mmCIF file of C-alpha atoms in Angstrom:
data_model
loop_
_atom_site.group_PDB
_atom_site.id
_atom_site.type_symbol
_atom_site.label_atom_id
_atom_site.label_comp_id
_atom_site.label_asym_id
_atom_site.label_seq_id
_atom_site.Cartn_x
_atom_site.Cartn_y
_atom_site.Cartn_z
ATOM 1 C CA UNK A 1 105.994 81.725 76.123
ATOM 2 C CA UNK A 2 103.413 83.280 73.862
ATOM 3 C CA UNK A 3 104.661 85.221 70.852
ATOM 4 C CA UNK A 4 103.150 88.075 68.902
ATOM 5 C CA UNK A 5 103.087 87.823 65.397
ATOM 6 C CA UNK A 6 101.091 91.119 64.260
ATOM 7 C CA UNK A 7 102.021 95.003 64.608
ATOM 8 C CA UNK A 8 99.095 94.960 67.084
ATOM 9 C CA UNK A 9 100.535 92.465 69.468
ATOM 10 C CA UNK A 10 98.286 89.307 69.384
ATOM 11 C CA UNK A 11 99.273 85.921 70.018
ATOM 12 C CA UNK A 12 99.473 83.382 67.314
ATOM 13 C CA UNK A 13 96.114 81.400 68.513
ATOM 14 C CA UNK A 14 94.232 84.608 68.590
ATOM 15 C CA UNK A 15 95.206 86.174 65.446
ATOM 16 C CA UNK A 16 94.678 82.729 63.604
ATOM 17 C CA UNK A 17 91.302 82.505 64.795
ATOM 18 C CA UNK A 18 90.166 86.055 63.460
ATOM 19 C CA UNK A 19 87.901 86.160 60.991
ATOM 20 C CA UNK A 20 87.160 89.391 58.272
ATOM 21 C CA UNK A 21 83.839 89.430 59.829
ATOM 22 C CA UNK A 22 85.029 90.821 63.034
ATOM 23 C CA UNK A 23 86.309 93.626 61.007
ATOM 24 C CA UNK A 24 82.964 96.012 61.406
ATOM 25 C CA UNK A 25 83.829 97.765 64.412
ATOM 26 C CA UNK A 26 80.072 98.619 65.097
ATOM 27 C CA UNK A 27 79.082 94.882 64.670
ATOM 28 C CA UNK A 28 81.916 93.510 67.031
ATOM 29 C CA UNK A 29 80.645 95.330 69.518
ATOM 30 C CA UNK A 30 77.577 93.212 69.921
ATOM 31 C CA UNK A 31 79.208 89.763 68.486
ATOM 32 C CA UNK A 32 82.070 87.407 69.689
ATOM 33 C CA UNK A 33 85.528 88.818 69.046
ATOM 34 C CA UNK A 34 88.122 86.889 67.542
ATOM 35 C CA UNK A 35 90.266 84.027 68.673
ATOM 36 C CA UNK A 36 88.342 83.575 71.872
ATOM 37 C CA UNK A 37 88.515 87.496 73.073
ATOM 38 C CA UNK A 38 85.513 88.556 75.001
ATOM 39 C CA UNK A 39 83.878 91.842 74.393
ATOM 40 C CA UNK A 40 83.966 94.267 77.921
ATOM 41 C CA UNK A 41 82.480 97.352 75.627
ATOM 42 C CA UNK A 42 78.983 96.720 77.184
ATOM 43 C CA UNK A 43 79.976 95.861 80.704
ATOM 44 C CA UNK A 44 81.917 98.671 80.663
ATOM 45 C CA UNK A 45 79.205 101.150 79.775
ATOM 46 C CA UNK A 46 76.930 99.455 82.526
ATOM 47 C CA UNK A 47 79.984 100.145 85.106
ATOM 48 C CA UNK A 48 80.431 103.995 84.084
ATOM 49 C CA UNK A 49 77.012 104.695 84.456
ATOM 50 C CA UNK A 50 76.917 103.168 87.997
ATOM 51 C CA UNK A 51 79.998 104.436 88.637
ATOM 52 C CA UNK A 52 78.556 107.950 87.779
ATOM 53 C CA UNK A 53 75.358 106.651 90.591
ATOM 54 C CA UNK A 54 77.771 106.348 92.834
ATOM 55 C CA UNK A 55 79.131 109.707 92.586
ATOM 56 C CA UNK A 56 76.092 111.131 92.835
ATOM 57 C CA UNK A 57 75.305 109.375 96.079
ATOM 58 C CA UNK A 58 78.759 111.001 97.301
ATOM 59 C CA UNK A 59 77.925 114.371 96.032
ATOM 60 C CA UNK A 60 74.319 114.116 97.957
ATOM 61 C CA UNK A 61 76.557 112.393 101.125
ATOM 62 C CA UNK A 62 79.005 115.433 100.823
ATOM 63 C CA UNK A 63 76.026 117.755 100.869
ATOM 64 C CA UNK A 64 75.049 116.224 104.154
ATOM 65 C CA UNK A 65 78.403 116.637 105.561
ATOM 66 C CA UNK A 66 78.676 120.294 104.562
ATOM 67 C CA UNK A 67 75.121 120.806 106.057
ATOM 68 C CA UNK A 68 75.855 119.359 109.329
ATOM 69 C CA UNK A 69 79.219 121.384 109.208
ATOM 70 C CA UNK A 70 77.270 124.680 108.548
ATOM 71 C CA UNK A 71 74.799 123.292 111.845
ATOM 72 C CA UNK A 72 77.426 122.738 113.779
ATOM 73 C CA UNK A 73 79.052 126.044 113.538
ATOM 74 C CA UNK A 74 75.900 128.202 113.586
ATOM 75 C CA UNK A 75 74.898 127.012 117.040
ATOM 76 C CA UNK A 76 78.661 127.271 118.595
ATOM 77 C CA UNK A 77 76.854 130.713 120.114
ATOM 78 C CA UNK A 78 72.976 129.851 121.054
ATOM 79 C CA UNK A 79 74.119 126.521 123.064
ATOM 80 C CA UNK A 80 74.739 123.129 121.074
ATOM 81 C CA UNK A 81 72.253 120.653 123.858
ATOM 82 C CA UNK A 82 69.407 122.640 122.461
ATOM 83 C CA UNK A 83 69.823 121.474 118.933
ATOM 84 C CA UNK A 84 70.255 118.046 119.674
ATOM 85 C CA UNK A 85 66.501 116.798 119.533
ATOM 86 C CA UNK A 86 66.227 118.950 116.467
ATOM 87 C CA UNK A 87 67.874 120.055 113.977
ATOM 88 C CA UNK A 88 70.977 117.918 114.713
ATOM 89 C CA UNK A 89 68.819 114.561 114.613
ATOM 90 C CA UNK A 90 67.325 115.872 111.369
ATOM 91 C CA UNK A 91 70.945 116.001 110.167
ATOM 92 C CA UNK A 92 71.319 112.735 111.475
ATOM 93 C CA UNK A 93 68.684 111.443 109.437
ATOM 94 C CA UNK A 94 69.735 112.830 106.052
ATOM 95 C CA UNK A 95 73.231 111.317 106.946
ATOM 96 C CA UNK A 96 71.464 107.993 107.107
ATOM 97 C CA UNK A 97 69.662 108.667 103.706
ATOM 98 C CA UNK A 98 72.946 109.354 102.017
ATOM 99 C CA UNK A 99 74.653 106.335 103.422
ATOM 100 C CA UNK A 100 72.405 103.855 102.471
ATOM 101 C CA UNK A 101 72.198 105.351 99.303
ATOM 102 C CA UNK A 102 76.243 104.861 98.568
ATOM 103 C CA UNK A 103 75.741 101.443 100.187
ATOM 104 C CA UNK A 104 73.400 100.947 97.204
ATOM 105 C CA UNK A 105 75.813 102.384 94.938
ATOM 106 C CA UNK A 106 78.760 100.381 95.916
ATOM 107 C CA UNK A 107 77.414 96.891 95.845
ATOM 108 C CA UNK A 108 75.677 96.981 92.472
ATOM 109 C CA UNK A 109 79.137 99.451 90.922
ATOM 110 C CA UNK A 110 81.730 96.196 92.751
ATOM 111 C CA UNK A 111 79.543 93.752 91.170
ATOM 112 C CA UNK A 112 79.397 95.276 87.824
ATOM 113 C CA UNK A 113 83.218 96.200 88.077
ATOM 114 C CA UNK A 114 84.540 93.078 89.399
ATOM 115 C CA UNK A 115 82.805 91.188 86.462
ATOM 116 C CA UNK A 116 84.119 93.607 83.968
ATOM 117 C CA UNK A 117 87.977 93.154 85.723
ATOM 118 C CA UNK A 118 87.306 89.242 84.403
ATOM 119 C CA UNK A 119 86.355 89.745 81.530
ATOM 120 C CA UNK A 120 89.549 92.158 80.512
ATOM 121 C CA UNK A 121 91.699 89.517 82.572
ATOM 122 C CA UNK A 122 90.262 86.957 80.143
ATOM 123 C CA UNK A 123 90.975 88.888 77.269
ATOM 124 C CA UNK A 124 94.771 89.540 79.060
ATOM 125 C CA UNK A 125 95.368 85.793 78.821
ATOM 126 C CA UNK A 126 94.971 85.333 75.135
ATOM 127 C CA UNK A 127 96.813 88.650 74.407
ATOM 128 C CA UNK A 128 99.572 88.068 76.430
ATOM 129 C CA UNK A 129 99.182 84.824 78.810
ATOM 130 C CA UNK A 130 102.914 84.890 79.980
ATOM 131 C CA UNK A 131 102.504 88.477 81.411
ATOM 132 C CA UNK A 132 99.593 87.448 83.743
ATOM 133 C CA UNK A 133 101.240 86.726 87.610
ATOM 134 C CA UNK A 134 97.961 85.412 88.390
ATOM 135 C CA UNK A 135 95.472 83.178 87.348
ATOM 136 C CA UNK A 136 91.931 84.203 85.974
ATOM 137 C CA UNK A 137 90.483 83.600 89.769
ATOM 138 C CA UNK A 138 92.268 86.072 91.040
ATOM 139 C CA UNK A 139 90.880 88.831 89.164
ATOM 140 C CA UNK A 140 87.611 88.573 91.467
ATOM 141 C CA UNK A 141 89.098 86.525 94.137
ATOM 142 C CA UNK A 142 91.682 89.098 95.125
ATOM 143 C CA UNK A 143 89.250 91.485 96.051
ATOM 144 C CA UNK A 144 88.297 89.542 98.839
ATOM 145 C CA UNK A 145 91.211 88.463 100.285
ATOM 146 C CA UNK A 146 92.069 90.457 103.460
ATOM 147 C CA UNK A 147 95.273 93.060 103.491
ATOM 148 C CA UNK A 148 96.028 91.596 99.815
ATOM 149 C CA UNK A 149 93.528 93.081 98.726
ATOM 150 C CA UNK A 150 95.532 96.245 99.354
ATOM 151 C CA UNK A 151 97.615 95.490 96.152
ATOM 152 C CA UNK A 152 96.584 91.875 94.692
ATOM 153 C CA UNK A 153 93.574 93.771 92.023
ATOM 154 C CA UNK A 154 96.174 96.805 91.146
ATOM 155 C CA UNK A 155 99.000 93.957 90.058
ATOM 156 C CA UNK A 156 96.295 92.246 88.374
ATOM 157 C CA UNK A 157 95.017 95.737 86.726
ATOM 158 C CA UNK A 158 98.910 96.455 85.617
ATOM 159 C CA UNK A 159 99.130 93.473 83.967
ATOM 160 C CA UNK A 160 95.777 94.001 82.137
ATOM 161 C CA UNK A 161 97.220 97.009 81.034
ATOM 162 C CA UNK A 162 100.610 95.814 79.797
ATOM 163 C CA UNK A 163 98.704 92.773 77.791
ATOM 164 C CA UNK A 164 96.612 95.422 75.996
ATOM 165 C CA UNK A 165 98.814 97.795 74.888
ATOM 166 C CA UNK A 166 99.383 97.086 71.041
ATOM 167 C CA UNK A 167 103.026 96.204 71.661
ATOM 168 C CA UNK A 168 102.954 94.285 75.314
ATOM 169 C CA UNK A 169 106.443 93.307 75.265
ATOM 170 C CA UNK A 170 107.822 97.149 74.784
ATOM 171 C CA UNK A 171 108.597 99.315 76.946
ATOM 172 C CA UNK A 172 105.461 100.347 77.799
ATOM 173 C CA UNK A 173 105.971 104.244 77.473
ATOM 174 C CA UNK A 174 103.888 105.159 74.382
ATOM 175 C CA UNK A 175 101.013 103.570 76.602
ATOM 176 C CA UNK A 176 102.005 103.906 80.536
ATOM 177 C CA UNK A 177 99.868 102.870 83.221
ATOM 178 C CA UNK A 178 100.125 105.741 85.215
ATOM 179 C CA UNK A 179 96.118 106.286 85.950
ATOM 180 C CA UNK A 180 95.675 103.250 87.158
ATOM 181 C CA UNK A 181 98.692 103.824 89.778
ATOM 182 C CA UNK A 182 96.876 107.414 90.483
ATOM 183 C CA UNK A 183 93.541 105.446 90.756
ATOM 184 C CA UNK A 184 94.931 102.959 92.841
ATOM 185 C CA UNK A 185 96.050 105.118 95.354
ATOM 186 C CA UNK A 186 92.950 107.055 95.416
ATOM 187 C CA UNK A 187 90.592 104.445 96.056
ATOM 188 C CA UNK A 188 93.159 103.104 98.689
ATOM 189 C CA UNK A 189 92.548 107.039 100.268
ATOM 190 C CA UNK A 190 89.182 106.899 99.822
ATOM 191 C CA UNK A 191 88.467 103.982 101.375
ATOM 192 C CA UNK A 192 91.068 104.686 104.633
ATOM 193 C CA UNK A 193 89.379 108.118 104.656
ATOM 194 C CA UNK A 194 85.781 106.269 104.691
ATOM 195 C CA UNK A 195 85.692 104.293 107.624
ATOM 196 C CA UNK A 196 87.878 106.225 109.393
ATOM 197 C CA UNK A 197 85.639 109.570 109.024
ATOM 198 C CA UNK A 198 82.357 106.966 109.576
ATOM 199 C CA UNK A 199 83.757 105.831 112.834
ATOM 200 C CA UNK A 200 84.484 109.101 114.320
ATOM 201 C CA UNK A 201 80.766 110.036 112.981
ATOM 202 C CA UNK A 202 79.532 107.427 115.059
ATOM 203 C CA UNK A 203 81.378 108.210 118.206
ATOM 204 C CA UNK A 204 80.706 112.030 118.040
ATOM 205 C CA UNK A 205 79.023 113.449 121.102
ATOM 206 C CA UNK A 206 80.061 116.919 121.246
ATOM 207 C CA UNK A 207 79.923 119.852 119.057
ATOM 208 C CA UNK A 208 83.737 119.664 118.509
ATOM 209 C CA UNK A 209 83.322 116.143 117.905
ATOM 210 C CA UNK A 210 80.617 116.491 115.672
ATOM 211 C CA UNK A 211 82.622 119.664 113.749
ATOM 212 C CA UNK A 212 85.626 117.348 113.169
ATOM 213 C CA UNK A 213 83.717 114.839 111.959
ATOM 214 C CA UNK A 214 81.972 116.713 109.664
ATOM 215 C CA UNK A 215 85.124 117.886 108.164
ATOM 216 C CA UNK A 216 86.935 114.469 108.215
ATOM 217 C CA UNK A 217 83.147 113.332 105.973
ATOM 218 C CA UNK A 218 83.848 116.291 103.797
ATOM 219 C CA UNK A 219 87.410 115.341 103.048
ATOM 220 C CA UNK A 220 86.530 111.279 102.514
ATOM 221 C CA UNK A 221 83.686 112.140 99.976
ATOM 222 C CA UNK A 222 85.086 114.079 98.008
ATOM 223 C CA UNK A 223 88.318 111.768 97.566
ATOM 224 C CA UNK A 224 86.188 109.346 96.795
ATOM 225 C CA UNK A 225 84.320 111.370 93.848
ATOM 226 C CA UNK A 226 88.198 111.692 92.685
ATOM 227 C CA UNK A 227 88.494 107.918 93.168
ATOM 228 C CA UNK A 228 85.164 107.167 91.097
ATOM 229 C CA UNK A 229 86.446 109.471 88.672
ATOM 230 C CA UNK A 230 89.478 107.714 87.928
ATOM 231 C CA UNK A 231 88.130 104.419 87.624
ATOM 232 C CA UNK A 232 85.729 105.558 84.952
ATOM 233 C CA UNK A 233 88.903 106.297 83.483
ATOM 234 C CA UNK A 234 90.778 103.451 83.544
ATOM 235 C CA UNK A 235 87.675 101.675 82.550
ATOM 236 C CA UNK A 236 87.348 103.608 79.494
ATOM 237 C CA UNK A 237 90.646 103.812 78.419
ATOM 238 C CA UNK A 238 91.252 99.545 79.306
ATOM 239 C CA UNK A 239 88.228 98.812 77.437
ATOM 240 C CA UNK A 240 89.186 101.119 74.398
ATOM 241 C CA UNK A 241 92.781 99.010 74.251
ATOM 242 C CA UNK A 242 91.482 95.982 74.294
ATOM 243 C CA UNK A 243 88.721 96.640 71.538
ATOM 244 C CA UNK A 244 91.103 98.905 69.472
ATOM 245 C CA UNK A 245 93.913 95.869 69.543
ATOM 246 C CA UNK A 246 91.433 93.293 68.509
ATOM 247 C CA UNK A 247 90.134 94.681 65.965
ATOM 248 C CA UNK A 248 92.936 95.629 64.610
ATOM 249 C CA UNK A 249 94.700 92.224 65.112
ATOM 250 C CA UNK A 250 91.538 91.262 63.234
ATOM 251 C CA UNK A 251 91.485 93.200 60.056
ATOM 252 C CA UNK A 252 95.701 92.320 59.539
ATOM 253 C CA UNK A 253 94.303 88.885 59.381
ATOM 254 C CA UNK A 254 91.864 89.679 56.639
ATOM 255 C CA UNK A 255 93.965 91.685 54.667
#
């Protein structure tokens, strides 16, 4: 079992191994960290700004929803068939813009996240290697692995969390890991909410149909805004622990 022998919770391996150079907070973030730690700050920058891409494509996609909600109402009175080869297909279209746009956004944001989740996973195991469940692999492994990745990355993420924190064997209160919890089960809605609005999209034939769909769109886009919103947070606030407690762990060393 790995023991902490500074205030700021490193191990012994990674607090031997820092160096007084790694004290410059605006150098470290371009340089190797101490004792084997791997800086996230520039991944994580790269991930918030596609996370804020892919928000936009869900505030453009929620726009489409609301429009075809507004269409869908508006011709309740003047007969729905007659809008179908026109304005409704134009809706159609715009729908199709605005999903291939957050198809975009989601594969390049889970690329750039999932390599980011490593790298803080890597960082986990020198902080606190006893407190990780699961091995490295699993922090970009679990994301594929069908129903367990319903809960396998947020037990990964919690660990993270509790290895960061500048006392990992506490209690945990001063630095709880509430957002990612809140995230968690926002992306979970999101992501339910998704492909369950998309299908009945898909299927819609009727102005009802089309009406509830529209709705159900609404509702599932802007959860996932909240969702995006929320991981930018945890992303932040992960990446700030980490860099805060290594650079601390650092200059303790050097004094």
């Amino acid at each position: 079992m790995a023991t902490t022998t500074t205030e700021e919770g490193l191990c012994d391996a990674c607090a031997a191994a820092a160096t007084p150079a790694a004290t410059d907070g605006a150098e470290a973030k371009g340089r190797p960290w101490p004792g084997g730690l791997r800086s996230p700050v520039g991944l994580s920058y790269a991930v918030v700004a596609l996370l804020g891409f892919a928000i936009a494509a869900d505030v453009f996609s929620l726009f489409t929803a609301v429009r075809l909600s507004s269409l869908t109402a508006t011709v309740r009175d003047g007969g729905f068939e007659a809008y179908l080869d026109e304005d409704l297909k134009q809706a159609d279209a715009l729908m199709g813009v605005a999903g291939g746009l957050q198809v975009i956004a989601l594969v390049a944001t889970a690329i750039l996240f999932i390599t980011w989740f490593r790298r803080v996973r890597g960082n986990a195991g020198i902080f606190a290697p006893d407190l990780q469940q699961r091995g490295p692999g699993w922090a970009i492994g679990g994301w594929f692995v069908p129903i367990g990745n319903m809960f396998i990355p947020r037990g990964i993420a919690a660990n993270i969390w509790a290895a960061s924190r500048q006392d990992p064997y506490g209690t945990g209160k001063q630095e709880p890991h509430t957002v990612i919890n809140i995230w968690w089960i926002a992306w979970l809605a999101a992501n339910l909410l998704t492909q369950v609005a998309g299908s009945q999209y898909e299927s819609s034939r009727t102005q009802d149909a089309y009406e509830a769909a529209a709705t159900a769109l609404i509702v599932a886009y802007l959860v996932d805004i909240v969702a995006a919103l929320l991981a930018i947070l945890v992303v932040r606030r992960l990446t700030r622990m980490q860099y805060t407690k290594a650079m601390r762990g650092a200059e303790k060393v050097a004094v």
